[in-house]
PDB file of C-alpha atoms in Angstrom:
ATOM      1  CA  UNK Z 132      18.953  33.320 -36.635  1.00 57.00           C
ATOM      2  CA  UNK Z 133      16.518  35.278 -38.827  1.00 60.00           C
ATOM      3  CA  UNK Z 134      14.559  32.187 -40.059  1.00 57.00           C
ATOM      4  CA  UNK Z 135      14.194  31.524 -36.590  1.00 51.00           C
ATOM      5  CA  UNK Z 136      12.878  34.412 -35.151  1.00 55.00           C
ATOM      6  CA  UNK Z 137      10.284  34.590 -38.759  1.00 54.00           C
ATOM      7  CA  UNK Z 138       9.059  31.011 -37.937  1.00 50.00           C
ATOM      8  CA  UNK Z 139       8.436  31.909 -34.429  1.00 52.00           C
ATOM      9  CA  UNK Z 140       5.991  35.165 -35.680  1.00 52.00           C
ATOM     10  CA  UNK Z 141       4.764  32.987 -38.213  1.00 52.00           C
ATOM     11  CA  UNK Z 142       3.572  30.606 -35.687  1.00 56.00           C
ATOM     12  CA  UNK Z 143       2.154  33.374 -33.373  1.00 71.00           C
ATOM     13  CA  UNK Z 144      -0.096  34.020 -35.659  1.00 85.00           C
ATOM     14  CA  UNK Z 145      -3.738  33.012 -35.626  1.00 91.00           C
ATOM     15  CA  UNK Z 146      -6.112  32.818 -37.660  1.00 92.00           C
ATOM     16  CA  UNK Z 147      -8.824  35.098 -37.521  1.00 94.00           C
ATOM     17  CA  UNK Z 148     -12.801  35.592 -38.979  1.00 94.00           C
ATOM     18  CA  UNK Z 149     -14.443  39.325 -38.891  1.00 95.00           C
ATOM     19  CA  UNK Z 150     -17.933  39.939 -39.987  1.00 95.00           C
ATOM     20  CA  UNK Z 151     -19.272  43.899 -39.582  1.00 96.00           C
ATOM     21  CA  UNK Z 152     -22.260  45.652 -40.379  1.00 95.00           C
ATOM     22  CA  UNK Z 153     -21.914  48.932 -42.044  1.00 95.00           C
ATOM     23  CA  UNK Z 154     -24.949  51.317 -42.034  1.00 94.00           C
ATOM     24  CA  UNK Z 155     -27.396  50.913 -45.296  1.00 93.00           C
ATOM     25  CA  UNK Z 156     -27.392  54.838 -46.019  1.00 93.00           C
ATOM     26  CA  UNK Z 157     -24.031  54.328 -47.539  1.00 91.00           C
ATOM     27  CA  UNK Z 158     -23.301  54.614 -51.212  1.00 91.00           C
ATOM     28  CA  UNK Z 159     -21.703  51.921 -53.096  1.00 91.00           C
ATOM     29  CA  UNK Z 160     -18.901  54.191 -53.187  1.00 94.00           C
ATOM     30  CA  UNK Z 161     -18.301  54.725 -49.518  1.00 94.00           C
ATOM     31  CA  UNK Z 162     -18.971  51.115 -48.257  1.00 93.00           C
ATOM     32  CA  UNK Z 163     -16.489  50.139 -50.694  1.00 93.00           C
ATOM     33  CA  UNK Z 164     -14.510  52.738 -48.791  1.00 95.00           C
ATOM     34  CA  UNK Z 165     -15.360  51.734 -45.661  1.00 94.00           C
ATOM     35  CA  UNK Z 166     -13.856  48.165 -46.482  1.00 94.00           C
ATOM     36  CA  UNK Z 167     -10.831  49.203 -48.039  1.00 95.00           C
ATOM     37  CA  UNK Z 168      -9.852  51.503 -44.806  1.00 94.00           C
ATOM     38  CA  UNK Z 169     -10.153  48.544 -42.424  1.00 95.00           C
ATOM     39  CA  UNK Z 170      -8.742  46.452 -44.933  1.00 94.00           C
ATOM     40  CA  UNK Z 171      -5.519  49.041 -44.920  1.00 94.00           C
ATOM     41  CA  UNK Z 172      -5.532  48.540 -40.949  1.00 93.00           C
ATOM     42  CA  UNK Z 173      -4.660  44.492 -41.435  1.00 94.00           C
ATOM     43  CA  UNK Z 174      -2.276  45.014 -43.857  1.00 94.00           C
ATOM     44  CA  UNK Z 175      -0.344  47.856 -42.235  1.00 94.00           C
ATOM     45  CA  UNK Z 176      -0.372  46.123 -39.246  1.00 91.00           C
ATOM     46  CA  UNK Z 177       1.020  42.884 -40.786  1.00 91.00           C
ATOM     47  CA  UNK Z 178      -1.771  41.006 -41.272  1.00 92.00           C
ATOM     48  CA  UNK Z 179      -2.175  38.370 -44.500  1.00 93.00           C
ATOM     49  CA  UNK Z 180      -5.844  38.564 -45.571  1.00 93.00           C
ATOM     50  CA  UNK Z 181      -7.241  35.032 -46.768  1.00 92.00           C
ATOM     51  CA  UNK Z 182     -10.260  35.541 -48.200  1.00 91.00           C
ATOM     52  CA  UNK Z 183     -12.985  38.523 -48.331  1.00 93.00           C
ATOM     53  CA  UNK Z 184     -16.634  38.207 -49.028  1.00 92.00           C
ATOM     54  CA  UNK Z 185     -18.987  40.974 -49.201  1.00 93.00           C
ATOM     55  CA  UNK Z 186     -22.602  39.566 -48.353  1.00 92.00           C
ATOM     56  CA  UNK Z 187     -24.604  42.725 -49.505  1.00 92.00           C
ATOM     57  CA  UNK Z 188     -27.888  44.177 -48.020  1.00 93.00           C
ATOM     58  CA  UNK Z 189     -29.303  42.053 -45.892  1.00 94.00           C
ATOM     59  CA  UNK Z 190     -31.963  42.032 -43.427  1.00 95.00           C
ATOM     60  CA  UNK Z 191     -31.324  41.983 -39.374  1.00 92.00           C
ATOM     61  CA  UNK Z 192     -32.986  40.156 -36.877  1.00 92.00           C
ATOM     62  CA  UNK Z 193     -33.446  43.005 -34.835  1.00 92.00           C
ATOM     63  CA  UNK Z 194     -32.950  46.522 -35.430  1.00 93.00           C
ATOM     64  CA  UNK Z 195     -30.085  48.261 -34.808  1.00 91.00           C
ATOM     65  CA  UNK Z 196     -29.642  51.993 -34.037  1.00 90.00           C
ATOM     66  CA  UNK Z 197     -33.050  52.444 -35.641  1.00 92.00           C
ATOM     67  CA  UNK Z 198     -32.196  50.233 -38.658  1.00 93.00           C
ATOM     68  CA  UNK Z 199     -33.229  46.785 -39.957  1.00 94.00           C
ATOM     69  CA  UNK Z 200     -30.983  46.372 -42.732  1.00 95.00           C
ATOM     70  CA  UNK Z 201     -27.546  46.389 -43.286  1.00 95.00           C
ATOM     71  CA  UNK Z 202     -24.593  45.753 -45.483  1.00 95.00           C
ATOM     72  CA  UNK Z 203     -22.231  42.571 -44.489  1.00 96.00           C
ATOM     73  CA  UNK Z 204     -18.605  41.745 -45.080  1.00 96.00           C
ATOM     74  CA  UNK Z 205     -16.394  39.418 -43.729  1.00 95.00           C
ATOM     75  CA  UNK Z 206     -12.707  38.735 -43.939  1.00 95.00           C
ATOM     76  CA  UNK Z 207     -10.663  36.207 -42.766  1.00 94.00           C
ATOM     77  CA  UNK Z 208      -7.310  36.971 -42.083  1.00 94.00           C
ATOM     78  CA  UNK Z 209      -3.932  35.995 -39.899  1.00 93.00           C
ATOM     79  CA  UNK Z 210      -2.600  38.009 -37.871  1.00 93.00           C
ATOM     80  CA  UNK Z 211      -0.812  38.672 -34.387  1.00 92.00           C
ATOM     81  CA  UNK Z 212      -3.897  38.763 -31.463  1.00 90.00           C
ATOM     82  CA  UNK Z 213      -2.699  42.474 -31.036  1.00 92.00           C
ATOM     83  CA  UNK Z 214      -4.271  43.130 -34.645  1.00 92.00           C
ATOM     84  CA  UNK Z 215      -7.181  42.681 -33.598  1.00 93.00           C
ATOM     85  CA  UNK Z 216      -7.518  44.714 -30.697  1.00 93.00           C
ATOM     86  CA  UNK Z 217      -6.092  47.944 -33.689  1.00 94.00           C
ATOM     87  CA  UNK Z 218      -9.025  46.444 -35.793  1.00 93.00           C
ATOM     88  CA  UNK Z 219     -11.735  46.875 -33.072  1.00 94.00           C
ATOM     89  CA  UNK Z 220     -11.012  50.412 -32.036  1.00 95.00           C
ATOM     90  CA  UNK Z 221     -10.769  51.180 -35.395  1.00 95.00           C
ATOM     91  CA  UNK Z 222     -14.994  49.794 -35.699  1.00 95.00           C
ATOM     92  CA  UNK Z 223     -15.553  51.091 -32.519  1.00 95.00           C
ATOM     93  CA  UNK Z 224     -14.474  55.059 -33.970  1.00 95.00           C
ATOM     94  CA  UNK Z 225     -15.985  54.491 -37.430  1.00 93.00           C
ATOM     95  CA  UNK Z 226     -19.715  55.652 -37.376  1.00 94.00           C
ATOM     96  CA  UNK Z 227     -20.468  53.534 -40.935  1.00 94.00           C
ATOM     97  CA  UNK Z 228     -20.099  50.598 -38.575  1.00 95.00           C
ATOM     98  CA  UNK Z 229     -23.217  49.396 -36.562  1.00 95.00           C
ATOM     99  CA  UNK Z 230     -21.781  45.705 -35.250  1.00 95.00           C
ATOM    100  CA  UNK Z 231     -18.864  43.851 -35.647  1.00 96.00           C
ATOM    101  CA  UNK Z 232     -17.726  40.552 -34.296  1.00 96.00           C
ATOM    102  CA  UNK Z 233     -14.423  39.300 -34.547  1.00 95.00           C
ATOM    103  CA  UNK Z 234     -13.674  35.133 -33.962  1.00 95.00           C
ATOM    104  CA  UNK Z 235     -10.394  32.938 -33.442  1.00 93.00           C
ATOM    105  CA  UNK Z 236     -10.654  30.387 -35.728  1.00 90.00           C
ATOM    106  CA  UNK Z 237      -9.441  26.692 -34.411  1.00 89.00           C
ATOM    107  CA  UNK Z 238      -7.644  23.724 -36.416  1.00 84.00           C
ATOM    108  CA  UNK Z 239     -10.803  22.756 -37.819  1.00 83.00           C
ATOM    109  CA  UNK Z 240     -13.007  25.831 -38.711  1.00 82.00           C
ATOM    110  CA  UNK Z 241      -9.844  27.207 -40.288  1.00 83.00           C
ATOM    111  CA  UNK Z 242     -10.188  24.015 -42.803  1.00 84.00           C
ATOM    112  CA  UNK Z 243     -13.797  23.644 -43.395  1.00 84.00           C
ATOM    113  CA  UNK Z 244     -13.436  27.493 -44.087  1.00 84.00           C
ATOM    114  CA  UNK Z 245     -10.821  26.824 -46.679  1.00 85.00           C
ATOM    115  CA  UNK Z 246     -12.908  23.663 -48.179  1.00 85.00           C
ATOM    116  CA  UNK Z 247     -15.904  26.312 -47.927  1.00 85.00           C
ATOM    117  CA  UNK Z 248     -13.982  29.033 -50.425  1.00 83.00           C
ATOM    118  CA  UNK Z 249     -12.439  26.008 -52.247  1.00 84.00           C
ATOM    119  CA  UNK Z 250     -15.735  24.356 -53.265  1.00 81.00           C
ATOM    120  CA  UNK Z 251     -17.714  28.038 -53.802  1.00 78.00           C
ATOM    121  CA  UNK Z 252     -14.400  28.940 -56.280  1.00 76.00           C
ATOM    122  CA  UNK Z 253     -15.169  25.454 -57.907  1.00 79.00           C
ATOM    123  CA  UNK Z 254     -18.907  26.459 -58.592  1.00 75.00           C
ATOM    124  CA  UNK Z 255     -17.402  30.086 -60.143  1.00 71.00           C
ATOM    125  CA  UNK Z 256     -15.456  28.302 -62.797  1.00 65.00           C
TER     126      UNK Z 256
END
């Protein structure tokens, strides 16, 4: 009966993609912060976090709350869809977060995303 009812979450949850743009006044210190506390959200909620990139400084292609640059970071995670909606008010309070966007992946972006990690780990080595 267990099993059952931990292959039915299991197969509730989706797969998700998040991308936000912290503010580029930040130390290295406190973005690193800033990742790790939404990071905490997933995993407290239950989440399983697949894969993390942090993209660095980049420019914008339009300014946002008086600012052209920003720092990027994206995880990719599964979760229940109620996760997400935790995740978002979360952005929505933190002021070291100018945008976020948060996508469900389907069947096939979930695999070229894994291929994607696959073939950048294979360039690492």
């Amino acid at each position: 009966m267990q099993n059952l009812i931990i292959n039915q979450f299991i197969r509730m949850m989706n797969q998700y993609e998040t991308v936000f743009i912290m503010t580029p006044v930040l130390s290295d210190q406190q973005m690193k912060e800033t990742v790790e506390k939404f990071k905490g959200i997933l995993t407290a909620e239950g989440a399983e976090i697949i894969n993390e990139e942090s993209w660095g400084l980049k420019k914008m292609a339009y300014p946002i709350q008086k600012k052209s640059t920003g720092f990027y970071q994206l995880i990719e995670f599964k979760a229940a869809p109620e996760v997400v909606d935790k995740l978002e008010v979360g952005y929505r309070r933190d002021e070291r977060v100018i945008r976020f966007l948060t996508v469900k992946m389907e069947k096939y972006a979930a695999l070229y995303a894994e291929k994607r990690r696959n073939k950048k780990a294979n360039k690492e080595d």
